[in-house]
CSV table of C-alpha atoms in Angstrom, one decimal:
chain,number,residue,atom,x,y,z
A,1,UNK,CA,79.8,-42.1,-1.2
A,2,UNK,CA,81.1,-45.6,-0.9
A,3,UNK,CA,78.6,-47.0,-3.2
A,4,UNK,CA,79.8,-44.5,-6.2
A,5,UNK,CA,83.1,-45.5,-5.7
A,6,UNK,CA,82.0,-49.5,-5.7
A,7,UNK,CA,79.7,-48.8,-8.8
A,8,UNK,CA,82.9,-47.6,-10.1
A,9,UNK,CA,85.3,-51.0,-9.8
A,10,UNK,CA,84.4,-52.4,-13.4
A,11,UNK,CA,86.4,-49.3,-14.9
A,12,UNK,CA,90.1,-49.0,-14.7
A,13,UNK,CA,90.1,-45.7,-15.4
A,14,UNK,CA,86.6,-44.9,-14.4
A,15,UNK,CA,87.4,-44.4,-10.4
A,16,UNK,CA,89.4,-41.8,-11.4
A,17,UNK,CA,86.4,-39.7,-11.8
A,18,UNK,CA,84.0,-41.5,-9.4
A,19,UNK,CA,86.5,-41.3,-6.4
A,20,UNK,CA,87.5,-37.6,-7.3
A,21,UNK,CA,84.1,-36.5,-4.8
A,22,UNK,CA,85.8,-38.6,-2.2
A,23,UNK,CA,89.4,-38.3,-2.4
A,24,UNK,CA,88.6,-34.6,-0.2
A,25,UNK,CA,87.6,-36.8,2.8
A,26,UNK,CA,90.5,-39.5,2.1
A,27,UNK,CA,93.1,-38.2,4.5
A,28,UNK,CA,94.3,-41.3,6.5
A,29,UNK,CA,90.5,-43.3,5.6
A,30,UNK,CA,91.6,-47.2,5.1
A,31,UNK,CA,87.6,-48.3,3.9
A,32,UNK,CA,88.4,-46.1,1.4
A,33,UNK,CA,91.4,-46.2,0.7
A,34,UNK,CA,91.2,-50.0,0.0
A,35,UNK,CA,88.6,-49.2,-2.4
A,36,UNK,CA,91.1,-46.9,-4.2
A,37,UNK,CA,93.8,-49.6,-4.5
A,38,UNK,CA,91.4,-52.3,-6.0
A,39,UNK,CA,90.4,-50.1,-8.1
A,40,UNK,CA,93.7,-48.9,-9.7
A,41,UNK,CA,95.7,-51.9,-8.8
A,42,UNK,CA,95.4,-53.7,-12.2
A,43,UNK,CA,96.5,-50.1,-14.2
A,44,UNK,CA,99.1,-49.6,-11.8
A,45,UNK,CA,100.3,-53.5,-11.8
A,46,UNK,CA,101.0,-53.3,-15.8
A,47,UNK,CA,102.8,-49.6,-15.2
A,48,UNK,CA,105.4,-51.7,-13.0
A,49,UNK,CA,105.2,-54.3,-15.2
A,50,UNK,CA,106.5,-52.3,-18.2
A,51,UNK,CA,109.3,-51.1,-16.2
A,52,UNK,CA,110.5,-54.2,-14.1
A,53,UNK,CA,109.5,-57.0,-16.5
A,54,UNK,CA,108.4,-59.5,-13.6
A,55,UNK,CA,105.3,-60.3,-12.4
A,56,UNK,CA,106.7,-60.5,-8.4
A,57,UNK,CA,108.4,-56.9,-8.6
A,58,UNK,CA,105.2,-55.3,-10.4
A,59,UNK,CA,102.8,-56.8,-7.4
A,60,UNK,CA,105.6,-55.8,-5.0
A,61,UNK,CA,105.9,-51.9,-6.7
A,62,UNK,CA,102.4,-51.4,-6.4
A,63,UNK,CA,101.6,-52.7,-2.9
A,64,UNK,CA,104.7,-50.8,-1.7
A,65,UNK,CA,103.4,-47.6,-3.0
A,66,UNK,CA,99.8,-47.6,-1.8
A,67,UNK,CA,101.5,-48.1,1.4
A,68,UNK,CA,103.8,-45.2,1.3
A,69,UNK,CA,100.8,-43.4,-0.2
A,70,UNK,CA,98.6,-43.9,2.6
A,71,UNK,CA,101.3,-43.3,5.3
A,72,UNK,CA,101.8,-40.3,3.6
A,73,UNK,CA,98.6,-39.0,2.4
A,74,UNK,CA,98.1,-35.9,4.7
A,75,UNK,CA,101.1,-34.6,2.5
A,76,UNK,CA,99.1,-34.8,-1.0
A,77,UNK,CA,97.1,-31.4,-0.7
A,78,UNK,CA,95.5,-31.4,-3.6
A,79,UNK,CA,93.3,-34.8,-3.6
A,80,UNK,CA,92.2,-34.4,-6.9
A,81,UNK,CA,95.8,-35.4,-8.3
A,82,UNK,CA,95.7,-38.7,-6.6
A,83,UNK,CA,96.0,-40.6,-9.7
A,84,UNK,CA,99.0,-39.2,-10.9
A,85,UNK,CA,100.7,-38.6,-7.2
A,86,UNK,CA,99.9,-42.9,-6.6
A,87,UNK,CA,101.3,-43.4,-10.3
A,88,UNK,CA,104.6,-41.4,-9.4
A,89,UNK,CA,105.3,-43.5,-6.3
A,90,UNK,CA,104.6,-46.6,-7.9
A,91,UNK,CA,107.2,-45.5,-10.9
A,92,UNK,CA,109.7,-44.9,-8.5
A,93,UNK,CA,109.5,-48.2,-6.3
A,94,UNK,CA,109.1,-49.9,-9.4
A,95,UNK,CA,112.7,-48.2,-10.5
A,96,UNK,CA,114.0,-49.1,-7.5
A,97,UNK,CA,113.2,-52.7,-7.1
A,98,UNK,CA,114.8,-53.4,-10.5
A,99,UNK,CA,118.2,-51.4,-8.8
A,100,UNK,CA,117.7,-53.8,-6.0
A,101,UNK,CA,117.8,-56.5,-8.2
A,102,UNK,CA,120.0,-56.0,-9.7
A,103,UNK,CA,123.0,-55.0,-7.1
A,104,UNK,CA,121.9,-58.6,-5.8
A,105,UNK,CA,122.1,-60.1,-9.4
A,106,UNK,CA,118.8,-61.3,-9.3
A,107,UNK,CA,117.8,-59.9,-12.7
A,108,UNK,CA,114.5,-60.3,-13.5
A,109,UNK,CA,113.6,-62.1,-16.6
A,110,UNK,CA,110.9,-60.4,-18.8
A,111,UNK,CA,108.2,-62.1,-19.6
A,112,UNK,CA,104.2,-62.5,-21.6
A,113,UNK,CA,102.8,-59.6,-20.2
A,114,UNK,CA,99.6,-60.7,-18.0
A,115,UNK,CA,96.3,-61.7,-19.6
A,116,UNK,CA,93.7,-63.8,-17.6
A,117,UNK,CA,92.0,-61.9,-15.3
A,118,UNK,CA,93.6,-57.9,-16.3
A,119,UNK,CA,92.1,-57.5,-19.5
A,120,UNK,CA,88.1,-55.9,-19.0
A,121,UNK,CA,88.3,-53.1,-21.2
A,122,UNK,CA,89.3,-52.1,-24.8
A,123,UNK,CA,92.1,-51.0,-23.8
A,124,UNK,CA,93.6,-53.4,-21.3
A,125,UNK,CA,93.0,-56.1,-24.6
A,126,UNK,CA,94.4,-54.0,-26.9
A,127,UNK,CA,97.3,-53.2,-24.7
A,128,UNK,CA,97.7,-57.2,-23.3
A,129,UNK,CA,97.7,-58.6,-27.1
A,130,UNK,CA,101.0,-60.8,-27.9
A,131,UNK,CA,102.3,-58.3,-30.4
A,132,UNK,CA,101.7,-55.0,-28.5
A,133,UNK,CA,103.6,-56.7,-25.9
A,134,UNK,CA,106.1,-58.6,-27.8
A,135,UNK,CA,107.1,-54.8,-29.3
A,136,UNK,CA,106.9,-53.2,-25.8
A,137,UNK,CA,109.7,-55.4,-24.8
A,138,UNK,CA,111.8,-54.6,-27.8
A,139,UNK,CA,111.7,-50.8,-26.9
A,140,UNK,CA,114.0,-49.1,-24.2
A,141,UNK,CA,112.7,-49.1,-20.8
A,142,UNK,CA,112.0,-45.4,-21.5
A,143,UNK,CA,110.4,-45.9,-24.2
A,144,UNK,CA,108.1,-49.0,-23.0
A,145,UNK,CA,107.1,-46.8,-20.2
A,146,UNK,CA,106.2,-43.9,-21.3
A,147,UNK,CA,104.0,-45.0,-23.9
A,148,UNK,CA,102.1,-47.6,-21.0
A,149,UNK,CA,101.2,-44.0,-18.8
A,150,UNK,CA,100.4,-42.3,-21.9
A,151,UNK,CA,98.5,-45.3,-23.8
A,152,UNK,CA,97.1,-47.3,-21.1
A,153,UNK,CA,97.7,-45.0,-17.9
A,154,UNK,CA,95.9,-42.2,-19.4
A,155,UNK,CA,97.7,-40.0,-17.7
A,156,UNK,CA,98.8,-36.0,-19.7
A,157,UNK,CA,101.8,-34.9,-20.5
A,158,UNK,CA,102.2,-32.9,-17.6
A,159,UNK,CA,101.2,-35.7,-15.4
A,160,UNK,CA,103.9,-38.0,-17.8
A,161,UNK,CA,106.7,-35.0,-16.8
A,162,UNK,CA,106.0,-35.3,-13.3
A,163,UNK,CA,105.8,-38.8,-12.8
A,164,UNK,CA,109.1,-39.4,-14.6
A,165,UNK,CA,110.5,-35.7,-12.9
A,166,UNK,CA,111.2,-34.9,-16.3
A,167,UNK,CA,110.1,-31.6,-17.8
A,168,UNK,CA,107.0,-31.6,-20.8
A,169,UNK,CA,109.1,-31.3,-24.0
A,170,UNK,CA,111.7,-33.7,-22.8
A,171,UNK,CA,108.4,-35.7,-22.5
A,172,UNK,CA,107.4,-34.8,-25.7
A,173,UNK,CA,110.2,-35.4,-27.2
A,174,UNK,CA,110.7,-38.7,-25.5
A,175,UNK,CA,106.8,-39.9,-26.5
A,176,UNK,CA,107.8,-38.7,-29.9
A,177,UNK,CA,110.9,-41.4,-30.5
A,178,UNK,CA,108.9,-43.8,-28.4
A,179,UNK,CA,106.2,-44.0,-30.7
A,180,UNK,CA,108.6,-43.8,-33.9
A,181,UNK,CA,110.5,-46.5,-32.3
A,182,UNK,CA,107.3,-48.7,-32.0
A,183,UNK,CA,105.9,-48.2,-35.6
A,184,UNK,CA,109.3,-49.4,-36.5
A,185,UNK,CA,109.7,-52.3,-34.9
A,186,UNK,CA,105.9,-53.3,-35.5
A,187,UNK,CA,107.0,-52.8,-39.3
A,188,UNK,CA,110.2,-55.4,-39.4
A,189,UNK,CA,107.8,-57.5,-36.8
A,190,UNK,CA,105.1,-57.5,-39.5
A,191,UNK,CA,107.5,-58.2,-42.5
A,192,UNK,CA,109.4,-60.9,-40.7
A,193,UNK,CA,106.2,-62.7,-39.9
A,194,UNK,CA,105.4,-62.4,-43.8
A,195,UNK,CA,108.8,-63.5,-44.9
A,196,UNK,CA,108.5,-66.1,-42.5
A,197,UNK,CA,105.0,-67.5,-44.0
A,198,UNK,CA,106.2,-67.2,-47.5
A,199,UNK,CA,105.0,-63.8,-48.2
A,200,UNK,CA,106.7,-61.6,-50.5
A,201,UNK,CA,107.8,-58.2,-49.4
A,202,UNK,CA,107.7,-55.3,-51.9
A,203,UNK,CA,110.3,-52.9,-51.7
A,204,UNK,CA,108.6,-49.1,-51.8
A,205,UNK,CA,108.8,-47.3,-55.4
């Protein structure tokens, strides 16, 4: 069992369905448990990002919420919904370190989302590219995160609802303006940049 879920590290969303078989013996098991958390840090990590903005929050949401996971992990009957249970705690310290920081004024300052070392799939490239990022940041923090569990998290609509506590068509809805709100802003990005390198810009007939 512990060799499936090793062969399993080089995909981010792989151990999803690799550790599934051993999430049913998981109750309160630290080998592999820690095999969990490596596993599903890096997704996790750029969840947190897209909601905090800060490198230091996003490694402190994630650790905080493996730990509350695993102290309370005899509560999560249904091992199978791991995933989306460790993706709902890590939404909600992440929400709650940026409150922190902000009653103490220590706002933090968004920044190039990560690249060396997070990006080993498609997806995590596509996802880590200066635009994609650039736009991410333009968006609400509603919008940034919901497309990042939809997008990159993989996670369903219900899983999106329940993660946010939010029911499915408000997170419809909200995916829908999210994704409006990015094509628009990767439009005026796109025509700026063409302006900006002397390109000419063609009003529609």
């Amino acid at each position: 069992m512990k060799s499936e879920l090793i062969e399993g590290q080089a995909s981010p969303v792989g151990w999803r369905e690799r550790g599934v078989r051993a999430l049913a013996s998981l109750d309160r098991n630290l080998e592999l448990f820690e095999i969990l958390f490596r596993q599903s840090y890096r997704k996790l990590y750029l969840i947190a990002f897209s909601i905090t903005g800060d490198r230091e929050l996003s490694e402190d949401a994630v650790q905080q919420a493996f730990a509350q996971a695993y102290v309370k992990m005899n509560q999560l009957r249904d091992k199978s919904k791991f995933s989306a249970w460790v993706t709902t705690i890590t939404v909600n310290q992440a929400k709650d370190l940026v409150k922190s920081a902000r009653r103490h004024k220590v706002i933090p300052i968004a920044d190039d989302m990560p690249r060396a070392g997070i990006a080993d799939s498609w997806e995590q490239a596509f996802l880590l590219k200066d635009e994609v990022a650039h736009v991410l940041k333009a968006l609400s923090e509603d919008e940034a995160q919901i497309l990042v569990l939809r997008y990159y998290a993989d996670l369903t609509m219900e899983e999106i609802a329940s993660a946010l506590n939010i029911n499915r068509s408000t997170a419809y809805a909200r995916l829908r303006r999210a994704k409006a709100h990015f094509r628009r802003t990767l439009t005026i990005r796109d025509e700026s940049d063409a302006v900006g390198l002397g390109g000419e810009i063609n009003e529609p007939g």
